[in-house]
Amino acid sequence: MEIAITSDHGGLELKNKIVEYYKNTYNIHDLGVFSNLSVDYPDVAKNLYENIIANNYDFSIAICGTGIGISIALNKFNGIRCALVYQKEVARLAKEHNNANVIALGGRFMSINLAISMIDEFINSKYDDRHEKRIDKIKKIEEEC
Ligand code: RB5
C-alpha cells in the first residue's frame, strides 16, 4: 500500500511517530516537513496535492496542529476529499460514506494510539457505493466553480 504523509510544524511530532510505526508495513512517502520551523499549512497542502496528482497513492495523511487548516486548504483542490477524523468510527465513515482520499489529523490534540487506531480503521473499511450520487454532486460542484 502506497501512503503519502505530510504535516506542518504543528503536526511534525505525530507525523514522525506515524512514519516510524508503519515504515515496515506500508510504503510511507514522507513529504515533510522535517523540522519544527514554522511553515504555512496551505503550502503543505499544495505540495501534497501536487504529489497526489503525480503519484498513485492509495490515500494520504495530512497533519497540522488542529487538522482544521490543512483540511480546509486540501478541500480547495479538485478531486480531493479530505476528512478530518477524530475518533475511530468517524475514520470508518470517512471511507464508507465519503470515500475520502486524504485523512487529516490534529497533531496537537491526539495520542499516537488514537491516530493509529483511526488509520487502521480507515484502511480496513470499504467505500459503500450507495453514496456515489453524493460524491457525484461534489464533483459537479467542482466543475461549476
Ligand atoms: C500552526 O501554528 C497552526 O495554526 C496549524 O498547525 C493548524 O492548527 C491550523 O489549522
mmCIF file of N, CA and C and ligand atoms in Angstrom:
data_model
loop_
_atom_site.group_PDB
_atom_site.id
_atom_site.type_symbol
_atom_site.label_atom_id
_atom_site.label_comp_id
_atom_site.label_asym_id
_atom_site.label_seq_id
_atom_site.Cartn_x
_atom_site.Cartn_y
_atom_site.Cartn_z
ATOM 1 N N MET A 1 0.848 -1.194 0.000
ATOM 2 C CA MET A 1 0.000 0.000 0.000
ATOM 3 C C MET A 1 0.885 1.245 0.000
ATOM 4 N N GLU A 2 0.547 2.185 -0.883
ATOM 5 C CA GLU A 2 1.327 3.433 -1.012
ATOM 6 C C GLU A 2 0.588 4.540 -0.255
ATOM 7 N N ILE A 3 1.226 5.086 0.747
ATOM 8 C CA ILE A 3 0.593 6.122 1.574
ATOM 9 C C ILE A 3 1.512 7.339 1.647
ATOM 10 N N ALA A 4 0.973 8.508 1.262
ATOM 11 C CA ALA A 4 1.733 9.752 1.449
ATOM 12 C C ALA A 4 1.349 10.350 2.791
ATOM 13 N N ILE A 5 2.326 10.990 3.427
ATOM 14 C CA ILE A 5 2.049 11.659 4.700
ATOM 15 C C ILE A 5 2.784 12.991 4.714
ATOM 16 N N THR A 6 2.130 13.994 5.269
ATOM 17 C CA THR A 6 2.759 15.309 5.353
ATOM 18 C C THR A 6 2.236 16.044 6.577
ATOM 19 N N SER A 7 2.961 17.073 6.986
ATOM 20 C CA SER A 7 2.498 17.891 8.118
ATOM 21 C C SER A 7 3.134 19.268 8.052
ATOM 22 N N ASP A 8 2.550 20.196 8.780
ATOM 23 C CA ASP A 8 3.261 21.440 9.084
ATOM 24 C C ASP A 8 4.004 21.213 10.413
ATOM 25 N N HIS A 9 4.561 22.275 10.968
ATOM 26 C CA HIS A 9 5.326 22.148 12.214
ATOM 27 C C HIS A 9 4.440 21.665 13.365
ATOM 28 N N GLY A 10 3.141 22.042 13.315
ATOM 29 C CA GLY A 10 2.215 21.645 14.382
ATOM 30 C C GLY A 10 1.891 20.154 14.370
ATOM 31 N N GLY A 11 2.167 19.493 13.251
ATOM 32 C CA GLY A 11 1.873 18.059 13.140
ATOM 33 C C GLY A 11 3.114 17.202 13.041
ATOM 34 N N LEU A 12 4.264 17.865 13.116
ATOM 35 C CA LEU A 12 5.542 17.150 12.880
ATOM 36 C C LEU A 12 5.746 15.946 13.799
ATOM 37 N N GLU A 13 5.502 16.164 15.085
ATOM 38 C CA GLU A 13 5.786 15.100 16.048
ATOM 39 C C GLU A 13 4.910 13.876 15.787
ATOM 40 N N LEU A 14 3.615 14.117 15.564
ATOM 41 C CA LEU A 14 2.715 12.984 15.295
ATOM 42 C C LEU A 14 3.078 12.329 13.960
ATOM 43 N N LYS A 15 3.395 13.145 12.950
ATOM 44 C CA LYS A 15 3.783 12.570 11.644
ATOM 45 C C LYS A 15 4.961 11.619 11.809
ATOM 46 N N ASN A 16 5.982 12.063 12.510
ATOM 47 C CA ASN A 16 7.180 11.228 12.659
ATOM 48 C C ASN A 16 6.871 9.920 13.385
ATOM 49 N N LYS A 17 5.970 10.000 14.366
ATOM 50 C CA LYS A 17 5.591 8.764 15.095
ATOM 51 C C LYS A 17 4.824 7.812 14.178
ATOM 52 N N ILE A 18 3.954 8.363 13.331
ATOM 53 C CA ILE A 18 3.176 7.517 12.402
ATOM 54 C C ILE A 18 4.106 6.857 11.384
ATOM 55 N N VAL A 19 5.055 7.644 10.856
ATOM 56 C CA VAL A 19 6.020 7.090 9.888
ATOM 57 C C VAL A 19 6.795 5.942 10.535
ATOM 58 N N GLU A 20 7.256 6.173 11.743
ATOM 59 C CA GLU A 20 8.029 5.160 12.468
ATOM 60 C C GLU A 20 7.188 3.885 12.666
ATOM 61 N N TYR A 21 5.912 4.061 13.011
ATOM 62 C CA TYR A 21 5.048 2.915 13.309
ATOM 63 C C TYR A 21 4.785 2.065 12.057
ATOM 64 N N TYR A 22 4.569 2.724 10.907
ATOM 65 C CA TYR A 22 4.147 1.983 9.700
ATOM 66 C C TYR A 22 5.278 1.684 8.716
ATOM 67 N N LYS A 23 6.487 2.145 9.007
ATOM 68 C CA LYS A 23 7.527 2.120 7.965
ATOM 69 C C LYS A 23 7.858 0.705 7.458
ATOM 70 N N ASN A 24 7.648 -0.314 8.270
ATOM 71 C CA ASN A 24 7.934 -1.676 7.806
ATOM 72 C C ASN A 24 6.685 -2.413 7.319
ATOM 73 N N THR A 25 5.539 -1.741 7.346
ATOM 74 C CA THR A 25 4.274 -2.369 6.949
ATOM 75 C C THR A 25 3.806 -1.863 5.586
ATOM 76 N N TYR A 26 3.891 -0.573 5.366
ATOM 77 C CA TYR A 26 3.420 0.050 4.121
ATOM 78 C C TYR A 26 4.537 0.901 3.526
ATOM 79 N N ASN A 27 4.378 1.259 2.241
ATOM 80 C CA ASN A 27 5.295 2.232 1.639
ATOM 81 C C ASN A 27 4.820 3.625 2.018
ATOM 82 N N ILE A 28 5.444 4.179 3.017
ATOM 83 C CA ILE A 28 5.067 5.506 3.506
ATOM 84 C C ILE A 28 5.959 6.541 2.826
ATOM 85 N N HIS A 29 5.328 7.447 2.086
ATOM 86 C CA HIS A 29 6.079 8.513 1.406
ATOM 87 C C HIS A 29 5.986 9.768 2.274
ATOM 88 N N ASP A 30 7.064 10.056 2.970
ATOM 89 C CA ASP A 30 7.086 11.195 3.898
ATOM 90 C C ASP A 30 7.463 12.458 3.128
ATOM 91 N N LEU A 31 6.491 13.340 2.939
ATOM 92 C CA LEU A 31 6.702 14.561 2.155
ATOM 93 C C LEU A 31 7.094 15.748 3.036
ATOM 94 N N GLY A 32 7.447 15.484 4.280
ATOM 95 C CA GLY A 32 7.853 16.573 5.175
ATOM 96 C C GLY A 32 6.656 17.180 5.885
ATOM 97 N N VAL A 33 6.900 18.152 6.729
ATOM 98 C CA VAL A 33 8.158 18.848 6.943
ATOM 99 C C VAL A 33 9.103 17.980 7.782
ATOM 100 N N PHE A 34 10.347 18.418 7.807
ATOM 101 C CA PHE A 34 11.350 17.645 8.521
ATOM 102 C C PHE A 34 12.004 18.418 9.667
ATOM 103 N N SER A 35 11.507 19.621 9.908
ATOM 104 C CA SER A 35 11.987 20.371 11.082
ATOM 105 C C SER A 35 10.801 21.127 11.675
ATOM 106 N N ASN A 36 10.955 21.602 12.903
ATOM 107 C CA ASN A 36 9.820 22.301 13.505
ATOM 108 C C ASN A 36 9.831 23.808 13.250
ATOM 109 N N LEU A 37 10.545 24.232 12.211
ATOM 110 C CA LEU A 37 10.458 25.632 11.779
ATOM 111 C C LEU A 37 9.040 25.902 11.299
ATOM 112 N N SER A 38 8.545 27.096 11.595
ATOM 113 C CA SER A 38 7.169 27.421 11.244
ATOM 114 C C SER A 38 6.980 27.496 9.726
ATOM 115 N N VAL A 39 5.947 26.813 9.241
ATOM 116 C CA VAL A 39 5.579 26.869 7.818
ATOM 117 C C VAL A 39 4.082 27.147 7.741
ATOM 118 N N ASP A 40 3.589 27.406 6.534
ATOM 119 C CA ASP A 40 2.167 27.722 6.346
ATOM 120 C C ASP A 40 1.437 26.496 5.790
ATOM 121 N N TYR A 41 0.384 26.084 6.478
ATOM 122 C CA TYR A 41 -0.286 24.840 6.067
ATOM 123 C C TYR A 41 -0.851 24.867 4.639
ATOM 124 N N PRO A 42 -1.225 26.040 4.067
ATOM 125 C CA PRO A 42 -1.660 25.978 2.651
ATOM 126 C C PRO A 42 -0.525 25.527 1.710
ATOM 127 N N ASP A 43 0.716 25.905 2.046
ATOM 128 C CA ASP A 43 1.855 25.457 1.222
ATOM 129 C C ASP A 43 2.060 23.952 1.352
ATOM 130 N N VAL A 44 1.863 23.443 2.559
ATOM 131 C CA VAL A 44 1.988 21.990 2.797
ATOM 132 C C VAL A 44 0.896 21.253 2.011
ATOM 133 N N ALA A 45 -0.313 21.821 2.026
ATOM 134 C CA ALA A 45 -1.437 21.208 1.302
ATOM 135 C C ALA A 45 -1.163 21.195 -0.202
ATOM 136 N N LYS A 46 -0.652 22.296 -0.726
ATOM 137 C CA LYS A 46 -0.375 22.384 -2.175
ATOM 138 C C LYS A 46 0.686 21.359 -2.576
ATOM 139 N N ASN A 47 1.714 21.240 -1.764
ATOM 140 C CA ASN A 47 2.759 20.258 -2.064
ATOM 141 C C ASN A 47 2.192 18.834 -2.065
ATOM 142 N N LEU A 48 1.319 18.538 -1.103
ATOM 143 C CA LEU A 48 0.709 17.202 -1.075
ATOM 144 C C LEU A 48 -0.138 16.993 -2.332
ATOM 145 N N TYR A 49 -0.947 17.986 -2.680
ATOM 146 C CA TYR A 49 -1.798 17.858 -3.868
ATOM 147 C C TYR A 49 -0.951 17.559 -5.111
ATOM 148 N N GLU A 50 0.136 18.304 -5.279
ATOM 149 C CA GLU A 50 0.980 18.097 -6.471
ATOM 150 C C GLU A 50 1.562 16.683 -6.481
ATOM 151 N N ASN A 51 1.894 16.184 -5.314
ATOM 152 C CA ASN A 51 2.405 14.812 -5.233
ATOM 153 C C ASN A 51 1.310 13.788 -5.480
ATOM 154 N N ILE A 52 0.097 14.094 -5.026
ATOM 155 C CA ILE A 52 -1.015 13.158 -5.259
ATOM 156 C C ILE A 52 -1.283 13.030 -6.759
ATOM 157 N N ILE A 53 -1.271 14.149 -7.490
ATOM 158 C CA ILE A 53 -1.586 14.024 -8.919
ATOM 159 C C ILE A 53 -0.427 13.402 -9.711
ATOM 160 N N ALA A 54 0.762 13.460 -9.167
ATOM 161 C CA ALA A 54 1.917 12.894 -9.872
ATOM 162 C C ALA A 54 2.171 11.428 -9.505
ATOM 163 N N ASN A 55 1.523 10.947 -8.473
ATOM 164 C CA ASN A 55 1.806 9.591 -7.977
ATOM 165 C C ASN A 55 0.501 8.838 -7.758
ATOM 166 N N ASN A 56 0.666 7.545 -7.524
ATOM 167 C CA ASN A 56 -0.525 6.716 -7.368
ATOM 168 C C ASN A 56 -0.646 6.228 -5.926
ATOM 169 N N TYR A 57 -0.946 7.151 -5.021
ATOM 170 C CA TYR A 57 -1.086 6.749 -3.621
ATOM 171 C C TYR A 57 -2.450 6.117 -3.397
ATOM 172 N N ASP A 58 -2.504 5.189 -2.469
ATOM 173 C CA ASP A 58 -3.815 4.644 -2.091
ATOM 174 C C ASP A 58 -4.609 5.678 -1.306
ATOM 175 N N PHE A 59 -3.922 6.382 -0.431
ATOM 176 C CA PHE A 59 -4.525 7.526 0.257
ATOM 177 C C PHE A 59 -3.397 8.316 0.919
ATOM 178 N N SER A 60 -3.760 9.449 1.489
ATOM 179 C CA SER A 60 -2.742 10.301 2.118
ATOM 180 C C SER A 60 -3.195 10.721 3.514
ATOM 181 N N ILE A 61 -2.214 11.099 4.308
ATOM 182 C CA ILE A 61 -2.463 11.591 5.667
ATOM 183 C C ILE A 61 -1.861 12.990 5.768
ATOM 184 N N ALA A 62 -2.653 13.951 6.256
ATOM 185 C CA ALA A 62 -2.185 15.335 6.352
ATOM 186 C C ALA A 62 -2.425 15.812 7.788
ATOM 187 N N ILE A 63 -1.410 16.410 8.373
ATOM 188 C CA ILE A 63 -1.491 16.762 9.796
ATOM 189 C C ILE A 63 -1.064 18.216 10.007
ATOM 190 N N CYS A 64 -1.867 18.940 10.758
ATOM 191 C CA CYS A 64 -1.417 20.242 11.278
ATOM 192 C C CYS A 64 -1.779 20.247 12.764
ATOM 193 N N GLY A 65 -1.720 21.394 13.408
ATOM 194 C CA GLY A 65 -1.962 21.421 14.854
ATOM 195 C C GLY A 65 -3.336 20.903 15.216
ATOM 196 N N THR A 66 -4.340 21.436 14.565
ATOM 197 C CA THR A 66 -5.724 21.002 14.823
ATOM 198 C C THR A 66 -6.268 20.038 13.773
ATOM 199 N N GLY A 67 -5.652 20.016 12.611
ATOM 200 C CA GLY A 67 -6.204 19.283 11.461
ATOM 201 C C GLY A 67 -7.168 20.136 10.650
ATOM 202 N N ILE A 68 -7.530 21.299 11.199
ATOM 203 C CA ILE A 68 -8.550 22.117 10.529
ATOM 204 C C ILE A 68 -7.965 22.857 9.318
ATOM 205 N N GLY A 69 -6.873 23.590 9.537
ATOM 206 C CA GLY A 69 -6.314 24.396 8.449
ATOM 207 C C GLY A 69 -5.934 23.550 7.246
ATOM 208 N N ILE A 70 -5.267 22.430 7.504
ATOM 209 C CA ILE A 70 -4.798 21.600 6.395
ATOM 210 C C ILE A 70 -5.981 20.965 5.655
ATOM 211 N N SER A 71 -7.038 20.630 6.377
ATOM 212 C CA SER A 71 -8.199 20.024 5.684
ATOM 213 C C SER A 71 -8.951 21.080 4.877
ATOM 214 N N ILE A 72 -9.072 22.293 5.422
ATOM 215 C CA ILE A 72 -9.716 23.369 4.646
ATOM 216 C C ILE A 72 -8.942 23.596 3.348
ATOM 217 N N ALA A 73 -7.621 23.719 3.468
ATOM 218 C CA ALA A 73 -6.796 24.002 2.285
ATOM 219 C C ALA A 73 -6.881 22.862 1.275
ATOM 220 N N LEU A 74 -6.771 21.627 1.732
ATOM 221 C CA LEU A 74 -6.787 20.485 0.800
ATOM 222 C C LEU A 74 -8.108 20.365 0.062
ATOM 223 N N ASN A 75 -9.194 20.679 0.750
ATOM 224 C CA ASN A 75 -10.500 20.531 0.100
ATOM 225 C C ASN A 75 -10.760 21.597 -0.966
ATOM 226 N N LYS A 76 -9.838 22.550 -1.134
ATOM 227 C CA LYS A 76 -9.938 23.517 -2.245
ATOM 228 C C LYS A 76 -9.486 22.906 -3.562
ATOM 229 N N PHE A 77 -8.752 21.800 -3.510
ATOM 230 C CA PHE A 77 -8.193 21.211 -4.729
ATOM 231 C C PHE A 77 -9.167 20.189 -5.335
ATOM 232 N N ASN A 78 -9.304 20.283 -6.651
ATOM 233 C CA ASN A 78 -10.199 19.376 -7.367
ATOM 234 C C ASN A 78 -9.876 17.913 -7.088
ATOM 235 N N GLY A 79 -10.888 17.164 -6.758
ATOM 236 C CA GLY A 79 -10.713 15.725 -6.596
ATOM 237 C C GLY A 79 -10.284 15.309 -5.200
ATOM 238 N N ILE A 80 -9.929 16.284 -4.371
ATOM 239 C CA ILE A 80 -9.532 15.927 -3.003
ATOM 240 C C ILE A 80 -10.782 15.867 -2.123
ATOM 241 N N ARG A 81 -10.895 14.755 -1.423
ATOM 242 C CA ARG A 81 -11.931 14.630 -0.381
ATOM 243 C C ARG A 81 -11.173 14.356 0.921
ATOM 244 N N CYS A 82 -10.920 15.429 1.643
ATOM 245 C CA CYS A 82 -10.127 15.336 2.872
ATOM 246 C C CYS A 82 -11.057 15.324 4.080
ATOM 247 N N ALA A 83 -10.941 14.293 4.893
ATOM 248 C CA ALA A 83 -11.804 14.138 6.067
ATOM 249 C C ALA A 83 -10.980 14.331 7.339
ATOM 250 N N LEU A 84 -11.410 15.277 8.144
ATOM 251 C CA LEU A 84 -10.776 15.496 9.454
ATOM 252 C C LEU A 84 -11.360 14.471 10.426
ATOM 253 N N VAL A 85 -10.553 13.529 10.857
ATOM 254 C CA VAL A 85 -11.067 12.446 11.697
ATOM 255 C C VAL A 85 -10.544 12.579 13.122
ATOM 256 N N TYR A 86 -11.372 12.198 14.067
ATOM 257 C CA TYR A 86 -11.044 12.410 15.479
ATOM 258 C C TYR A 86 -11.481 11.256 16.356
ATOM 259 N N GLN A 87 -12.167 10.267 15.793
ATOM 260 C CA GLN A 87 -12.417 9.024 16.525
ATOM 261 C C GLN A 87 -12.568 7.896 15.515
ATOM 262 N N LYS A 88 -12.419 6.674 16.027
ATOM 263 C CA LYS A 88 -12.315 5.512 15.154
ATOM 264 C C LYS A 88 -13.528 5.365 14.221
ATOM 265 N N GLU A 89 -14.698 5.535 14.764
ATOM 266 C CA GLU A 89 -15.900 5.350 13.955
ATOM 267 C C GLU A 89 -15.990 6.395 12.843
ATOM 268 N N VAL A 90 -15.537 7.604 13.145
ATOM 269 C CA VAL A 90 -15.526 8.667 12.125
ATOM 270 C C VAL A 90 -14.553 8.299 10.996
ATOM 271 N N ALA A 91 -13.429 7.687 11.357
ATOM 272 C CA ALA A 91 -12.466 7.249 10.338
ATOM 273 C C ALA A 91 -13.106 6.197 9.426
ATOM 274 N N ARG A 92 -13.859 5.293 10.018
ATOM 275 C CA ARG A 92 -14.572 4.278 9.215
ATOM 276 C C ARG A 92 -15.578 4.940 8.283
ATOM 277 N N LEU A 93 -16.341 5.885 8.797
ATOM 278 C CA LEU A 93 -17.358 6.555 7.975
ATOM 279 C C LEU A 93 -16.730 7.430 6.888
ATOM 280 N N ALA A 94 -15.550 7.962 7.173
ATOM 281 C CA ALA A 94 -14.851 8.767 6.157
ATOM 282 C C ALA A 94 -14.566 7.941 4.912
ATOM 283 N N LYS A 95 -14.332 6.626 5.101
ATOM 284 C CA LYS A 95 -14.148 5.732 3.955
ATOM 285 C C LYS A 95 -15.496 5.261 3.433
ATOM 286 N N GLU A 96 -16.349 4.736 4.302
ATOM 287 C CA GLU A 96 -17.609 4.113 3.849
ATOM 288 C C GLU A 96 -18.528 5.112 3.159
ATOM 289 N N HIS A 97 -18.662 6.302 3.711
ATOM 290 C CA HIS A 97 -19.637 7.262 3.181
ATOM 291 C C HIS A 97 -19.015 8.285 2.237
ATOM 292 N N ASN A 98 -17.796 8.718 2.552
ATOM 293 C CA ASN A 98 -17.209 9.853 1.823
ATOM 294 C C ASN A 98 -16.106 9.462 0.848
ATOM 295 N N ASN A 99 -15.684 8.218 0.898
ATOM 296 C CA ASN A 99 -14.567 7.760 0.066
ATOM 297 C C ASN A 99 -13.425 8.779 0.112
ATOM 298 N N ALA A 100 -13.106 9.220 1.307
ATOM 299 C CA ALA A 100 -12.047 10.222 1.474
ATOM 300 C C ALA A 100 -10.743 9.697 0.890
ATOM 301 N N ASN A 101 -10.005 10.580 0.229
ATOM 302 C CA ASN A 101 -8.681 10.175 -0.260
ATOM 303 C C ASN A 101 -7.552 10.789 0.576
ATOM 304 N N VAL A 102 -7.930 11.675 1.499
ATOM 305 C CA VAL A 102 -6.960 12.179 2.484
ATOM 306 C C VAL A 102 -7.637 12.173 3.850
ATOM 307 N N ILE A 103 -6.926 11.708 4.862
ATOM 308 C CA ILE A 103 -7.436 11.924 6.215
ATOM 309 C C ILE A 103 -6.534 12.946 6.909
ATOM 310 N N ALA A 104 -7.193 13.903 7.565
ATOM 311 C CA ALA A 104 -6.476 14.954 8.290
ATOM 312 C C ALA A 104 -6.542 14.651 9.782
ATOM 313 N N LEU A 105 -5.446 14.941 10.455
ATOM 314 C CA LEU A 105 -5.343 14.701 11.900
ATOM 315 C C LEU A 105 -4.866 15.971 12.597
ATOM 316 N N GLY A 106 -5.341 16.167 13.804
ATOM 317 C CA GLY A 106 -4.888 17.292 14.634
ATOM 318 C C GLY A 106 -3.749 16.833 15.518
ATOM 319 N N GLY A 107 -2.538 17.144 15.123
ATOM 320 C CA GLY A 107 -1.349 16.618 15.794
ATOM 321 C C GLY A 107 -1.208 17.028 17.243
ATOM 322 N N ARG A 108 -1.778 18.180 17.585
ATOM 323 C CA ARG A 108 -1.630 18.653 18.965
ATOM 324 C C ARG A 108 -2.735 18.149 19.876
ATOM 325 N N PHE A 109 -3.659 17.370 19.327
ATOM 326 C CA PHE A 109 -4.850 17.004 20.104
ATOM 327 C C PHE A 109 -5.137 15.514 20.142
ATOM 328 N N MET A 110 -4.149 14.700 19.785
ATOM 329 C CA MET A 110 -4.426 13.256 19.883
ATOM 330 C C MET A 110 -3.156 12.469 20.165
ATOM 331 N N SER A 111 -3.386 11.300 20.720
ATOM 332 C CA SER A 111 -2.264 10.405 21.011
ATOM 333 C C SER A 111 -1.912 9.626 19.745
ATOM 334 N N ILE A 112 -0.718 9.084 19.728
ATOM 335 C CA ILE A 112 -0.313 8.204 18.615
ATOM 336 C C ILE A 112 -1.222 6.978 18.571
ATOM 337 N N ASN A 113 -1.654 6.485 19.728
ATOM 338 C CA ASN A 113 -2.523 5.297 19.735
ATOM 339 C C ASN A 113 -3.852 5.560 19.050
ATOM 340 N N LEU A 114 -4.431 6.733 19.307
ATOM 341 C CA LEU A 114 -5.691 7.077 18.636
ATOM 342 C C LEU A 114 -5.446 7.231 17.132
ATOM 343 N N ALA A 115 -4.371 7.917 16.764
ATOM 344 C CA ALA A 115 -4.073 8.116 15.335
ATOM 345 C C ALA A 115 -3.951 6.766 14.629
ATOM 346 N N ILE A 116 -3.218 5.836 15.217
ATOM 347 C CA ILE A 116 -3.016 4.521 14.600
ATOM 348 C C ILE A 116 -4.333 3.751 14.508
ATOM 349 N N SER A 117 -5.140 3.829 15.551
ATOM 350 C CA SER A 117 -6.418 3.092 15.508
ATOM 351 C C SER A 117 -7.316 3.659 14.406
ATOM 352 N N MET A 118 -7.264 4.972 14.182
ATOM 353 C CA MET A 118 -8.093 5.558 13.117
ATOM 354 C C MET A 118 -7.546 5.221 11.731
ATOM 355 N N ILE A 119 -6.232 5.274 11.589
ATOM 356 C CA ILE A 119 -5.636 4.940 10.281
ATOM 357 C C ILE A 119 -5.918 3.476 9.939
ATOM 358 N N ASP A 120 -5.748 2.578 10.908
ATOM 359 C CA ASP A 120 -6.039 1.155 10.671
ATOM 360 C C ASP A 120 -7.507 0.954 10.298
ATOM 361 N N GLU A 121 -8.392 1.642 10.999
ATOM 362 C CA GLU A 121 -9.822 1.517 10.727
ATOM 363 C C GLU A 121 -10.143 2.013 9.312
ATOM 364 N N PHE A 122 -9.548 3.123 8.925
ATOM 365 C CA PHE A 122 -9.756 3.671 7.577
ATOM 366 C C PHE A 122 -9.278 2.658 6.529
ATOM 367 N N ILE A 123 -8.098 2.110 6.729
ATOM 368 C CA ILE A 123 -7.533 1.148 5.766
ATOM 369 C C ILE A 123 -8.419 -0.095 5.667
ATOM 370 N N ASN A 124 -8.965 -0.537 6.784
ATOM 371 C CA ASN A 124 -9.730 -1.788 6.798
ATOM 372 C C ASN A 124 -11.207 -1.615 6.463
ATOM 373 N N SER A 125 -11.620 -0.392 6.149
ATOM 374 C CA SER A 125 -13.021 -0.150 5.778
ATOM 375 C C SER A 125 -13.133 -0.054 4.262
ATOM 376 N N LYS A 126 -14.366 -0.222 3.774
ATOM 377 C CA LYS A 126 -14.591 -0.177 2.325
ATOM 378 C C LYS A 126 -15.619 0.887 1.988
ATOM 379 N N TYR A 127 -15.387 1.551 0.878
ATOM 380 C CA TYR A 127 -16.359 2.540 0.392
ATOM 381 C C TYR A 127 -17.653 1.822 0.016
ATOM 382 N N ASP A 128 -18.764 2.390 0.453
ATOM 383 C CA ASP A 128 -20.086 1.840 0.137
ATOM 384 C C ASP A 128 -20.675 2.690 -0.992
ATOM 385 N N ASP A 129 -20.742 2.106 -2.195
ATOM 386 C CA ASP A 129 -21.072 2.946 -3.351
ATOM 387 C C ASP A 129 -22.535 3.387 -3.423
ATOM 388 N N ARG A 130 -23.331 3.046 -2.407
ATOM 389 C CA ARG A 130 -24.662 3.648 -2.389
ATOM 390 C C ARG A 130 -24.554 5.158 -2.118
ATOM 391 N N HIS A 131 -23.384 5.635 -1.740
ATOM 392 C CA HIS A 131 -23.185 7.077 -1.524
ATOM 393 C C HIS A 131 -22.653 7.780 -2.776
ATOM 394 N N GLU A 132 -22.573 7.042 -3.882
ATOM 395 C CA GLU A 132 -21.925 7.589 -5.084
ATOM 396 C C GLU A 132 -22.607 8.856 -5.609
ATOM 397 N N LYS A 133 -23.942 8.898 -5.507
ATOM 398 C CA LYS A 133 -24.610 10.087 -6.074
ATOM 399 C C LYS A 133 -24.195 11.356 -5.318
ATOM 400 N N ARG A 134 -23.850 11.227 -4.060
ATOM 401 C CA ARG A 134 -23.390 12.396 -3.304
ATOM 402 C C ARG A 134 -21.982 12.800 -3.723
ATOM 403 N N ILE A 135 -21.146 11.798 -3.934
ATOM 404 C CA ILE A 135 -19.781 12.094 -4.429
ATOM 405 C C ILE A 135 -19.883 12.761 -5.800
ATOM 406 N N ASP A 136 -20.803 12.248 -6.633
ATOM 407 C CA ASP A 136 -21.008 12.853 -7.961
ATOM 408 C C ASP A 136 -21.427 14.317 -7.838
ATOM 409 N N LYS A 137 -22.250 14.609 -6.850
ATOM 410 C CA LYS A 137 -22.680 16.001 -6.659
ATOM 411 C C LYS A 137 -21.505 16.896 -6.236
ATOM 412 N N ILE A 138 -20.593 16.344 -5.451
ATOM 413 C CA ILE A 138 -19.384 17.111 -5.103
ATOM 414 C C ILE A 138 -18.577 17.396 -6.377
ATOM 415 N N LYS A 139 -18.446 16.359 -7.229
ATOM 416 C CA LYS A 139 -17.699 16.546 -8.483
ATOM 417 C C LYS A 139 -18.342 17.621 -9.347
ATOM 418 N N LYS A 140 -19.674 17.639 -9.357
ATOM 419 C CA LYS A 140 -20.393 18.643 -10.139
ATOM 420 C C LYS A 140 -20.096 20.055 -9.589
ATOM 421 N N ILE A 141 -20.097 20.196 -8.290
ATOM 422 C CA ILE A 141 -19.765 21.495 -7.685
ATOM 423 C C ILE A 141 -18.352 21.919 -8.135
ATOM 424 N N GLU A 142 -17.417 20.951 -8.123
ATOM 425 C CA GLU A 142 -16.049 21.281 -8.537
ATOM 426 C C GLU A 142 -16.005 21.760 -9.986
ATOM 427 N N GLU A 143 -16.812 21.116 -10.836
ATOM 428 C CA GLU A 143 -16.823 21.521 -12.262
ATOM 429 C C GLU A 143 -17.411 22.917 -12.435
ATOM 430 N N GLU A 144 -18.370 23.255 -11.580
ATOM 431 C CA GLU A 144 -19.067 24.531 -11.720
ATOM 432 C C GLU A 144 -18.289 25.718 -11.137
ATOM 433 N N CYS A 145 -17.362 25.427 -10.207
ATOM 434 C CA CYS A 145 -16.658 26.532 -9.521
ATOM 435 C C CYS A 145 -15.375 26.960 -10.265
HETATM 436 C C1 RB5 B 1 0.145 26.450 13.256
HETATM 437 O O1 RB5 B 1 0.541 27.074 14.420
HETATM 438 C C2 RB5 B 1 -1.337 26.071 13.332
HETATM 439 O O2 RB5 B 1 -2.115 27.191 13.092
HETATM 440 C C3 RB5 B 1 -1.654 24.976 12.339
HETATM 441 O O3 RB5 B 1 -0.876 23.856 12.615
HETATM 442 C C4 RB5 B 1 -3.083 24.479 12.316
HETATM 443 O O4 RB5 B 1 -3.523 24.119 13.591
HETATM 444 C C5 RB5 B 1 -4.045 25.322 11.603
HETATM 445 O O5 RB5 B 1 -5.220 24.997 11.420
#
